[in-house]
Amino acid sequence: MDTELLLMVVICLLISTDGLTLEPTELLGVEGRLSVEATDVEMASLDFGGLSRDKPLAVLHPASVNDVVELMSSAYGSARGFTVSARGHGHSINGQAQAANGVVIEMSRLKGSWLRIGELAHSSSSSSSKGGFYVDVWGGELWIDVLRGSLEYGLAPRSWTDYLYLSVGGTLSNAGISGQAFNHGPQISNVYELDVVTGKGELVTCSEDKNSELFHGVLGGLGQFGIITRARIALEPAPQRVRWIRVLYSNFSTFTRDQEYLISLHGEPASQKFDYVEGFVIVDEGLINNWRSSFFSPRNPVKISSIAANGGVLYCLEMTKNYDNTTATTVDQEVEALLKKLDFIPASVFMTDLPYIDFLDRVHKAELKLKSKGLWDVPHPWLNLFVPKSAIEEFDSGVFKGILGNKTSGPILIYPMNKDK
Ligand SMILES: Cc1cc2nc3c(=O)[nH]c(=O)nc-3n(C[C@H](O)[C@H](O)[C@H](O)COP(=O)(O)OP(=O)(O)OC[C@H]3O[C@@H](n4cnc5c(N)ncnc54)[C@H](O)[C@@H]3O)c2cc1C
């Protein structure tokens, strides 16, 4: 493998905090609803992180793209100016979708928002030469709805986040990363075209070939280069089922070596690689039965404490193999052949099998469970880091075993990434 491995480490801890206030004023004529109601303003001043709270003056519920154009033009043209922020599903951690004294555009609730499947015409241009199907969606559409709508046509987007109750505009403003990224790249690498309302209030269509600076600025642009009102997302034939496997390691070097090996297979035929490769750190035995684990039976084939050396820290490598009727007879052999190449703790294999949609929507099950216990709507300080391969051993000894070892109950995820994706 010639590309440098990047390990993205997501560290989630649970602590608490609180916030402040502001007041409403003037606004403009739009077809949708421009609200200064306390409940709307309050909602737009909160997010999943629960760590920062900036109140906007008003919240726009757009009825169409034109409302977004109208608002942006007014903000640009007004003498005083005011800030505008798009809010997808408000699952940011640190107030990224808030607009102190400005206007928040509530993107995720457009009435009658749409989803249109199409097929690219083959041509020599770089974006369309990829060929294949796509779906055009409203920027505030949730990924779970994009999935459901595409599945009706036997199709699905190819790159995901672990959790699907996030908006298209929200994840495309970041990157959109999950276990498929080693193979297909993050979600921002799987977009053919965007409609964007710029800071001047112009509605611009952009792609790799057309207004490409705007296209590349908006993708991963943290909401600072315009509002995504439409995204054209690449689709693939949807698999029917997923074989989902977890294996354990007590040695970090062996764990990362196996992760690197698996993602180095990205150029191989589908039968010779996994479709998803992720991993997580277990600093507490309870975790193995906690975060997204209720799908596995038996839940715990080995006594974790009996194999947890190194101060109790274990590493879980997580993989999936997609299949359908045509490949159902070979999936076991393919999984077996790949597992033989890995050096995990013998007898630490957790395996389950489920419909594709249930695998992609797996975190929602944990969400419902946490909500029922009142543990979902709590502050969420999270840290996402890209750690280069050259520093990951040091990171393990300093952070996983040093700072965190047995001292956190939050999930610690490790996404192995190929830098060139
Ligand atoms: C439980 C949970 C699990 C997660 N899992 C993953 C994961 O597996 N992989 C991953 O990559 N991320 C993950 N995330 C992070 C998530 O992708 C980002 O926080 C994302 O921005 C949230 O989307 P949202 O729709 O809630 O965005 P918001 O919080 O509403 O907005 C995020 C940013 O995008 C901007 N924005 C929103 N909509 C638009 C638009 N239409 N046009 C332009 N800018 C816009 C906002 O202004 C803001 O700056 C997770 C978050 C949570 C809470």
Short mmCIF file of C-alpha atoms and ligand atoms in Angstrom, two decimals:
data_model
loop_
_atom_site.label_atom_id
_atom_site.label_comp_id
_atom_site.label_asym_id
_atom_site.label_seq_id
_atom_site.Cartn_x
_atom_site.Cartn_y
_atom_site.Cartn_z
CA MET A 1 0.00 0.00 0.00
CA ASP A 2 1.61 3.28 -1.03
CA THR A 3 -0.92 5.68 0.41
CA GLU A 4 -0.52 6.85 3.96
CA LEU A 5 -3.12 5.54 6.32
CA LEU A 6 -5.07 8.13 8.23
CA LEU A 7 -6.89 7.10 11.32
CA MET A 8 -9.83 9.28 12.21
CA VAL A 9 -10.52 9.01 15.85
CA VAL A 10 -13.79 10.13 17.28
CA ILE A 11 -13.75 10.55 21.00
CA CYS A 12 -17.06 11.12 22.68
CA LEU A 13 -17.39 12.01 26.32
CA LEU A 14 -20.41 12.97 28.37
CA ILE A 15 -20.35 16.14 30.51
CA SER A 16 -22.67 19.15 31.09
CA THR A 17 -23.01 22.96 30.53
CA ASP A 18 -25.62 25.78 29.78
CA GLY A 19 -26.26 28.96 27.65
CA LEU A 20 -27.66 32.57 27.07
CA THR A 21 -30.39 34.77 25.33
CA LEU A 22 -31.32 37.46 22.64
CA GLU A 23 -34.30 39.40 21.09
CA PRO A 24 -36.27 39.53 17.73
CA THR A 25 -36.84 42.38 15.08
CA GLU A 26 -37.45 43.35 11.36
CA LEU A 27 -37.84 40.96 8.43
CA LEU A 28 -38.78 40.50 4.77
CA GLY A 29 -41.40 39.08 2.42
CA VAL A 30 -41.02 35.44 1.51
CA GLU A 31 -43.44 32.77 0.36
CA GLY A 32 -42.60 30.47 3.29
CA ARG A 33 -42.76 31.34 6.96
CA LEU A 34 -40.38 33.77 8.57
CA SER A 35 -40.87 33.11 12.24
CA VAL A 36 -39.88 35.00 15.37
CA GLU A 37 -41.86 32.61 17.59
CA ALA A 38 -40.08 31.66 20.77
CA THR A 39 -40.25 27.91 20.07
CA ASP A 40 -38.67 28.32 16.61
CA VAL A 41 -35.98 30.66 17.91
CA GLU A 42 -35.23 28.34 20.81
CA MET A 43 -34.97 25.29 18.53
CA ALA A 44 -32.57 27.12 16.18
CA SER A 45 -30.36 28.08 19.09
CA LEU A 46 -29.79 24.48 20.16
CA ASP A 47 -27.87 21.58 18.69
CA PHE A 48 -26.90 18.00 19.49
CA GLY A 49 -23.66 19.13 21.16
CA GLY A 50 -25.61 21.18 23.71
CA LEU A 51 -22.47 23.20 24.39
CA SER A 52 -23.23 26.54 22.73
CA ARG A 53 -26.48 28.48 22.42
CA ASP A 54 -26.74 31.52 20.13
CA LYS A 55 -30.25 32.86 19.49
CA PRO A 56 -31.12 34.06 15.97
CA LEU A 57 -33.51 36.96 15.43
CA ALA A 58 -35.71 34.82 13.21
CA VAL A 59 -36.09 31.42 11.59
CA LEU A 60 -36.99 30.96 7.92
CA HIS A 61 -39.04 27.92 6.96
CA PRO A 62 -38.58 28.16 3.18
CA ALA A 63 -41.40 27.13 0.86
CA SER A 64 -39.00 26.91 -2.09
CA VAL A 65 -35.48 27.63 -3.33
CA ASN A 66 -36.68 31.15 -4.16
CA ASP A 67 -37.15 31.90 -0.46
CA VAL A 68 -33.50 31.03 0.17
CA VAL A 69 -32.49 33.27 -2.76
CA GLU A 70 -34.69 36.07 -1.42
CA LEU A 71 -33.23 35.87 2.09
CA MET A 72 -29.61 35.72 0.93
CA SER A 73 -30.10 38.67 -1.44
CA SER A 74 -31.66 40.69 1.36
CA ALA A 75 -28.81 39.87 3.75
CA TYR A 76 -26.26 40.83 1.08
CA GLY A 77 -28.09 43.98 0.02
CA SER A 78 -29.03 45.31 3.45
CA ALA A 79 -27.04 48.24 4.77
CA ARG A 80 -26.54 46.71 8.22
CA GLY A 81 -26.18 43.15 6.98
CA PHE A 82 -27.07 40.12 9.05
CA THR A 83 -25.71 36.61 9.31
CA VAL A 84 -27.54 33.66 7.77
CA SER A 85 -27.00 30.03 8.65
CA ALA A 86 -28.50 26.87 7.18
CA ARG A 87 -29.67 24.35 9.73
CA GLY A 88 -30.01 20.80 8.47
CA HIS A 89 -30.88 18.56 11.38
CA GLY A 90 -28.97 20.52 14.03
CA HIS A 91 -26.66 17.62 14.86
CA SER A 92 -23.56 19.78 15.04
CA ILE A 93 -21.57 19.72 18.23
CA ASN A 94 -20.53 23.31 18.68
CA GLY A 95 -23.10 25.77 17.31
CA GLN A 96 -22.04 25.48 13.64
CA ALA A 97 -25.65 25.92 12.40
CA GLN A 98 -26.48 28.80 14.73
CA ALA A 99 -26.65 32.50 13.71
CA ALA A 100 -26.38 34.96 16.60
CA ASN A 101 -28.66 37.95 15.81
CA GLY A 102 -29.16 36.63 12.31
CA VAL A 103 -31.55 34.29 10.50
CA VAL A 104 -31.43 30.51 10.58
CA ILE A 105 -32.86 28.71 7.53
CA GLU A 106 -34.59 25.56 8.75
CA MET A 107 -33.70 23.29 5.81
CA SER A 108 -34.94 19.91 6.97
CA ARG A 109 -38.64 20.65 6.93
CA LEU A 110 -39.40 21.83 3.40
CA LYS A 111 -42.98 20.83 2.69
CA GLY A 112 -43.20 18.38 -0.22
CA SER A 113 -39.43 18.16 -0.60
CA TRP A 114 -38.48 15.92 -3.49
CA LEU A 115 -36.30 13.05 -4.53
CA ARG A 116 -35.75 12.29 -8.24
CA ILE A 117 -33.83 9.30 -9.60
CA GLY A 118 -32.01 9.68 -12.91
CA GLU A 119 -29.27 8.14 -15.01
CA LEU A 120 -26.22 9.98 -16.29
CA ALA A 121 -25.79 10.23 -20.03
CA HIS A 122 -22.36 8.84 -20.95
CA SER A 123 -19.99 11.53 -22.16
CA SER A 124 -16.31 12.32 -22.05
CA SER A 125 -16.70 14.99 -19.34
CA SER A 126 -15.07 14.01 -16.05
CA SER A 127 -18.18 14.01 -13.87
CA SER A 128 -20.51 12.17 -16.21
CA SER A 129 -17.88 9.68 -17.41
CA LYS A 130 -18.43 7.91 -14.08
CA GLY A 131 -21.79 6.79 -15.52
CA GLY A 132 -24.59 5.23 -13.52
CA PHE A 133 -27.59 6.31 -11.53
CA TYR A 134 -28.04 9.32 -9.30
CA VAL A 135 -30.65 10.86 -7.06
CA ASP A 136 -31.44 14.59 -6.95
CA VAL A 137 -32.47 15.66 -3.45
CA TRP A 138 -33.37 18.82 -1.58
CA GLY A 139 -30.38 19.99 0.52
CA GLY A 140 -32.29 19.57 3.78
CA GLU A 141 -33.38 15.98 3.07
CA LEU A 142 -32.37 13.46 5.72
CA TRP A 143 -30.13 10.60 4.60
CA ILE A 144 -32.57 8.04 6.02
CA ASP A 145 -35.20 9.38 3.59
CA VAL A 146 -32.72 9.42 0.71
CA LEU A 147 -32.02 5.76 1.48
CA ARG A 148 -35.69 4.77 1.70
CA GLY A 149 -36.54 6.65 -1.53
CA SER A 150 -33.61 5.13 -3.47
CA LEU A 151 -34.34 1.61 -2.22
CA GLU A 152 -37.73 1.80 -3.92
CA TYR A 153 -35.75 1.68 -7.18
CA GLY A 154 -33.35 -1.02 -5.94
CA LEU A 155 -30.61 1.61 -5.61
CA ALA A 156 -28.71 3.26 -2.74
CA PRO A 157 -26.00 5.88 -2.21
CA ARG A 158 -22.58 4.22 -1.84
CA SER A 159 -20.92 6.25 0.91
CA TRP A 160 -22.48 6.83 4.32
CA THR A 161 -22.25 8.19 7.82
CA ASP A 162 -22.80 5.79 10.75
CA TYR A 163 -25.99 7.64 11.65
CA LEU A 164 -28.65 8.57 9.06
CA TYR A 165 -30.76 11.23 10.78
CA LEU A 166 -28.46 13.92 9.41
CA SER A 167 -29.21 16.17 6.44
CA VAL A 168 -27.55 15.97 3.04
CA GLY A 169 -26.44 19.63 3.26
CA GLY A 170 -25.15 19.09 6.81
CA THR A 171 -22.88 16.14 6.04
CA LEU A 172 -21.76 17.51 2.64
CA SER A 173 -20.65 20.67 4.45
CA ASN A 174 -18.30 18.45 6.47
CA ALA A 175 -17.25 15.21 4.75
CA GLY A 176 -19.59 12.35 5.62
CA ILE A 177 -17.46 9.47 6.78
CA SER A 178 -18.18 5.86 7.62
CA GLY A 179 -16.68 2.43 6.98
CA GLN A 180 -17.28 2.68 3.21
CA ALA A 181 -14.95 5.70 2.84
CA PHE A 182 -11.79 3.58 2.29
CA ASN A 183 -13.47 2.25 -0.84
CA HIS A 184 -15.66 5.06 -2.21
CA GLY A 185 -14.23 8.08 -0.42
CA PRO A 186 -16.34 10.18 1.95
CA GLN A 187 -19.81 11.39 0.90
CA ILE A 188 -18.34 14.57 -0.61
CA SER A 189 -16.50 12.39 -3.15
CA ASN A 190 -19.80 10.88 -4.30
CA VAL A 191 -21.63 14.01 -5.50
CA TYR A 192 -22.06 14.83 -9.20
CA GLU A 193 -23.64 18.28 -8.99
CA LEU A 194 -25.01 20.90 -6.60
CA ASP A 195 -27.38 23.85 -6.72
CA VAL A 196 -26.03 26.48 -4.36
CA VAL A 197 -27.42 29.85 -3.26
CA THR A 198 -24.33 32.00 -2.83
CA GLY A 199 -23.71 34.78 -0.32
CA LYS A 200 -24.89 37.29 -2.94
CA GLY A 201 -28.18 35.46 -3.34
CA GLU A 202 -27.41 33.91 -6.73
CA LEU A 203 -28.63 30.40 -7.50
CA VAL A 204 -25.69 28.62 -9.16
CA THR A 205 -25.42 25.05 -10.48
CA CYS A 206 -21.92 23.66 -9.97
CA SER A 207 -20.01 20.43 -10.56
CA GLU A 208 -16.46 19.29 -11.31
CA ASP A 209 -16.87 20.75 -14.80
CA LYS A 210 -19.05 23.78 -14.15
CA ASN A 211 -18.27 26.49 -11.55
CA SER A 212 -15.86 23.97 -10.05
CA GLU A 213 -14.35 26.39 -7.51
CA LEU A 214 -17.74 26.83 -5.91
CA PHE A 215 -18.38 23.06 -6.08
CA HIS A 216 -15.16 22.22 -4.25
CA GLY A 217 -15.57 25.15 -1.88
CA VAL A 218 -19.05 24.11 -0.79
CA LEU A 219 -18.23 20.40 -0.38
CA GLY A 220 -16.58 20.25 3.03
CA GLY A 221 -16.95 24.04 3.26
CA LEU A 222 -18.54 24.12 6.74
CA GLY A 223 -21.59 26.02 5.41
CA GLN A 224 -19.43 29.08 4.62
CA PHE A 225 -19.64 29.14 0.79
CA GLY A 226 -23.38 29.09 0.17
CA ILE A 227 -26.53 27.12 0.87
CA ILE A 228 -26.89 23.73 -0.83
CA THR A 229 -30.46 23.53 -2.12
CA ARG A 230 -30.02 20.49 -4.38
CA ALA A 231 -27.45 17.69 -4.43
CA ARG A 232 -27.04 15.06 -7.14
CA ILE A 233 -25.77 11.97 -5.34
CA ALA A 234 -24.20 8.89 -6.93
CA LEU A 235 -26.10 5.63 -6.51
CA GLU A 236 -25.23 1.96 -6.85
CA PRO A 237 -27.42 -1.17 -7.02
CA ALA A 238 -28.52 -1.76 -3.43
CA PRO A 239 -27.38 -4.99 -1.78
CA GLN A 240 -30.12 -6.96 -0.03
CA ARG A 241 -28.31 -8.17 3.06
CA VAL A 242 -25.18 -7.62 5.10
CA ARG A 243 -22.90 -10.02 6.94
CA TRP A 244 -21.55 -7.94 9.86
CA ILE A 245 -18.45 -9.15 11.67
CA ARG A 246 -16.50 -7.96 14.70
CA VAL A 247 -13.21 -9.36 15.96
CA LEU A 248 -11.06 -8.32 18.92
CA TYR A 249 -7.42 -7.44 19.45
CA SER A 250 -5.40 -6.74 22.56
CA ASN A 251 -2.40 -5.53 20.56
CA PHE A 252 -2.81 -2.13 18.89
CA SER A 253 -0.09 -2.68 16.26
CA THR A 254 -1.74 -5.89 15.10
CA PHE A 255 -5.12 -4.16 15.01
CA THR A 256 -3.92 -1.23 12.87
CA ARG A 257 -1.88 -3.54 10.63
CA ASP A 258 -5.04 -5.54 9.87
CA GLN A 259 -7.08 -2.36 9.32
CA GLU A 260 -4.41 -1.11 6.90
CA TYR A 261 -4.35 -4.42 5.09
CA LEU A 262 -8.13 -4.42 4.62
CA ILE A 263 -8.28 -0.88 3.24
CA SER A 264 -5.33 -1.58 0.93
CA LEU A 265 -7.69 -3.95 -0.92
CA HIS A 266 -9.88 -1.09 -2.16
CA GLY A 267 -8.87 -1.65 -5.80
CA GLU A 268 -9.64 -5.39 -5.73
CA PRO A 269 -12.83 -6.98 -7.14
CA ALA A 270 -15.83 -6.80 -4.77
CA SER A 271 -15.59 -10.51 -3.92
CA GLN A 272 -12.07 -10.05 -2.51
CA LYS A 273 -12.59 -7.16 -0.10
CA PHE A 274 -14.99 -6.08 2.62
CA ASP A 275 -17.53 -3.32 1.89
CA TYR A 276 -17.09 -1.54 5.18
CA VAL A 277 -14.11 -1.35 7.56
CA GLU A 278 -14.25 0.51 10.83
CA GLY A 279 -13.22 -0.11 14.42
CA PHE A 280 -13.49 1.05 17.96
CA VAL A 281 -11.62 1.05 21.24
CA ILE A 282 -13.00 -0.78 24.26
CA VAL A 283 -11.74 0.75 27.47
CA ASP A 284 -14.58 -0.66 29.50
CA GLU A 285 -16.12 -4.13 29.23
CA GLY A 286 -19.61 -2.64 29.37
CA LEU A 287 -19.04 -0.97 26.01
CA ILE A 288 -18.90 -4.17 24.02
CA ASN A 289 -22.55 -4.72 24.89
CA ASN A 290 -23.46 -1.09 24.63
CA TRP A 291 -22.82 1.11 21.57
CA ARG A 292 -24.65 -0.40 18.56
CA SER A 293 -24.11 -3.94 19.83
CA SER A 294 -27.61 -5.23 20.42
CA PHE A 295 -27.66 -6.80 16.93
CA PHE A 296 -25.15 -9.47 17.92
CA SER A 297 -26.06 -12.80 19.38
CA PRO A 298 -24.44 -14.17 21.43
CA ARG A 299 -23.57 -10.67 22.56
CA ASN A 300 -20.27 -11.63 24.11
CA PRO A 301 -18.68 -14.86 22.91
CA VAL A 302 -15.61 -14.37 25.09
CA LYS A 303 -15.05 -13.06 28.59
CA ILE A 304 -13.53 -9.69 27.78
CA SER A 305 -11.75 -9.26 31.09
CA SER A 306 -9.95 -12.58 30.59
CA ILE A 307 -8.28 -11.36 27.37
CA ALA A 308 -7.88 -7.64 28.07
CA ALA A 309 -4.17 -7.14 28.64
CA ASN A 310 -2.53 -3.68 28.39
CA GLY A 311 -4.42 -2.06 31.20
CA GLY A 312 -7.79 -3.37 30.03
CA VAL A 313 -7.80 -1.74 26.57
CA LEU A 314 -9.11 -3.81 23.65
CA TYR A 315 -9.64 -2.93 19.99
CA CYS A 316 -12.54 -4.10 17.89
CA LEU A 317 -12.21 -4.38 14.13
CA GLU A 318 -15.57 -4.15 12.40
CA MET A 319 -16.29 -5.28 8.82
CA THR A 320 -19.22 -6.04 6.58
CA LYS A 321 -19.81 -7.97 3.41
CA ASN A 322 -22.83 -7.01 1.33
CA TYR A 323 -24.67 -9.63 -0.68
CA ASP A 324 -27.85 -10.41 -2.59
CA ASN A 325 -29.52 -13.49 -4.10
CA THR A 326 -26.82 -13.88 -6.72
CA THR A 327 -23.94 -13.90 -4.20
CA ALA A 328 -25.65 -15.54 -1.20
CA THR A 329 -24.01 -18.89 -1.94
CA THR A 330 -20.47 -17.49 -1.93
CA VAL A 331 -20.61 -14.94 0.89
CA ASP A 332 -19.48 -17.39 3.60
CA GLN A 333 -16.46 -18.48 1.59
CA GLU A 334 -15.51 -14.87 0.81
CA VAL A 335 -15.76 -13.81 4.46
CA GLU A 336 -13.81 -16.88 5.58
CA ALA A 337 -11.01 -16.20 3.08
CA LEU A 338 -10.66 -12.59 4.26
CA LEU A 339 -10.78 -13.46 7.98
CA LYS A 340 -7.98 -16.00 7.47
CA LYS A 341 -5.66 -13.13 6.54
CA LEU A 342 -6.24 -11.37 9.89
CA ASP A 343 -4.52 -11.88 13.23
CA PHE A 344 -7.28 -11.25 15.81
CA ILE A 345 -7.75 -13.06 19.10
CA PRO A 346 -8.93 -16.58 18.24
CA ALA A 347 -12.55 -17.22 19.29
CA SER A 348 -13.33 -13.51 19.49
CA VAL A 349 -15.55 -13.48 16.39
CA PHE A 350 -18.95 -11.80 16.65
CA MET A 351 -21.08 -12.28 13.55
CA THR A 352 -24.59 -11.32 12.53
CA ASP A 353 -26.63 -11.02 9.36
CA LEU A 354 -29.31 -8.44 8.61
CA PRO A 355 -31.11 -6.50 5.83
CA TYR A 356 -29.02 -3.72 4.26
CA ILE A 357 -31.29 -0.95 5.55
CA ASP A 358 -31.11 -2.29 9.13
CA PHE A 359 -27.32 -2.25 9.01
CA LEU A 360 -27.14 1.30 7.63
CA ASP A 361 -29.72 2.51 10.15
CA ARG A 362 -28.12 0.67 13.10
CA VAL A 363 -27.37 3.72 15.26
CA HIS A 364 -31.04 4.69 15.31
CA LYS A 365 -31.71 1.62 17.45
CA ALA A 366 -29.18 2.90 20.00
CA GLU A 367 -30.73 6.39 19.73
CA LEU A 368 -34.18 5.08 20.66
CA LYS A 369 -32.74 3.14 23.58
CA LEU A 370 -30.81 6.15 24.89
CA LYS A 371 -33.85 8.41 24.39
CA SER A 372 -35.98 6.07 26.47
CA LYS A 373 -33.47 6.46 29.28
CA GLY A 374 -33.21 10.26 28.85
CA LEU A 375 -29.58 9.89 27.77
CA TRP A 376 -29.80 11.21 24.17
CA ASP A 377 -30.57 14.88 24.80
CA VAL A 378 -27.57 15.55 26.99
CA PRO A 379 -24.48 17.65 26.16
CA HIS A 380 -22.10 15.87 23.77
CA PRO A 381 -18.55 17.16 23.71
CA TRP A 382 -17.00 15.23 20.80
CA LEU A 383 -13.58 15.41 19.27
CA ASN A 384 -12.88 14.32 15.68
CA LEU A 385 -9.23 14.02 14.69
CA PHE A 386 -7.24 12.90 11.68
CA VAL A 387 -4.17 11.14 13.01
CA PRO A 388 -1.41 10.26 10.53
CA LYS A 389 -0.15 6.69 10.49
CA SER A 390 3.25 7.89 11.75
CA ALA A 391 1.73 9.10 15.06
CA ILE A 392 -0.97 6.54 15.74
CA GLU A 393 1.12 4.27 18.02
CA GLU A 394 2.02 7.25 20.17
CA PHE A 395 -1.61 8.32 20.17
CA ASP A 396 -2.63 4.88 21.39
CA SER A 397 -0.23 4.85 24.32
CA GLY A 398 -0.81 8.49 25.27
CA VAL A 399 -4.56 8.77 24.76
CA PHE A 400 -6.32 5.39 24.60
CA LYS A 401 -4.22 3.70 27.27
CA GLY A 402 -3.00 6.82 29.05
CA ILE A 403 -5.68 9.51 29.33
CA LEU A 404 -8.78 7.42 28.56
CA GLY A 405 -7.99 3.90 29.82
CA ASN A 406 -10.96 2.84 31.97
CA LYS A 407 -12.04 6.47 32.46
CA THR A 408 -14.73 7.06 29.82
CA SER A 409 -18.05 5.52 28.90
CA GLY A 410 -18.32 7.30 25.51
CA PRO A 411 -17.65 5.61 22.17
CA ILE A 412 -14.17 5.90 20.66
CA LEU A 413 -14.34 5.10 16.95
CA ILE A 414 -11.40 4.51 14.62
CA TYR A 415 -11.98 4.95 10.89
CA PRO A 416 -9.08 3.77 8.72
CA MET A 417 -8.86 6.04 5.66
CA ASN A 418 -6.83 6.03 2.48
CA LYS A 419 -5.49 9.55 2.07
CA ASP A 420 -6.01 9.53 -1.70
CA LYS A 421 -9.78 8.98 -1.35
C1 LIG B 1 -25.20 10.79 16.52
C2 LIG B 1 -24.31 11.39 15.47
C3 LIG B 1 -23.58 10.54 14.66
C4 LIG B 1 -22.75 11.05 13.67
N1 LIG B 1 -22.05 10.19 12.89
C5 LIG B 1 -21.27 10.67 11.92
C6 LIG B 1 -20.56 9.78 11.07
O1 LIG B 1 -20.63 8.57 11.20
N2 LIG B 1 -19.82 10.32 10.09
C7 LIG B 1 -19.72 11.67 9.90
O2 LIG B 1 -19.05 12.10 8.96
N3 LIG B 1 -20.35 12.53 10.71
C8 LIG B 1 -21.11 12.05 11.71
N4 LIG B 1 -21.75 12.93 12.53
C9 LIG B 1 -21.49 14.35 12.38
C10 LIG B 1 -22.46 14.96 11.36
O3 LIG B 1 -22.19 14.46 10.08
C11 LIG B 1 -22.31 16.48 11.31
O4 LIG B 1 -22.46 17.01 12.58
C12 LIG B 1 -23.34 17.07 10.35
O5 LIG B 1 -23.01 18.39 10.09
C13 LIG B 1 -24.71 17.01 10.95
O6 LIG B 1 -25.67 17.20 9.96
P1 LIG B 1 -26.91 18.12 10.25
O7 LIG B 1 -27.84 17.98 9.11
O8 LIG B 1 -27.47 17.86 11.59
O9 LIG B 1 -26.18 19.52 10.16
P2 LIG B 1 -26.36 20.88 10.99
O10 LIG B 1 -25.83 20.68 12.36
O11 LIG B 1 -27.73 21.34 10.85
O12 LIG B 1 -25.36 21.79 10.15
C14 LIG B 1 -23.99 21.49 10.10
C15 LIG B 1 -23.24 22.52 9.26
O13 LIG B 1 -23.64 22.42 7.92
C16 LIG B 1 -24.22 23.64 7.48
N5 LIG B 1 -25.36 23.29 6.64
C17 LIG B 1 -26.45 22.58 6.96
N6 LIG B 1 -27.24 22.44 5.90
C18 LIG B 1 -26.64 23.09 4.87
C19 LIG B 1 -26.99 23.33 3.53
N7 LIG B 1 -28.10 22.85 2.99
N8 LIG B 1 -26.13 24.06 2.78
C20 LIG B 1 -24.98 24.54 3.29
N9 LIG B 1 -24.62 24.36 4.57
C21 LIG B 1 -25.43 23.64 5.35
C22 LIG B 1 -24.64 24.37 8.75
O14 LIG B 1 -24.73 25.76 8.57
C23 LIG B 1 -23.53 23.96 9.69
O15 LIG B 1 -22.36 24.71 9.47
C24 LIG B 1 -22.60 12.46 13.53
C25 LIG B 1 -23.34 13.31 14.36
C26 LIG B 1 -24.18 12.78 15.31
C27 LIG B 1 -24.92 13.71 16.18
#
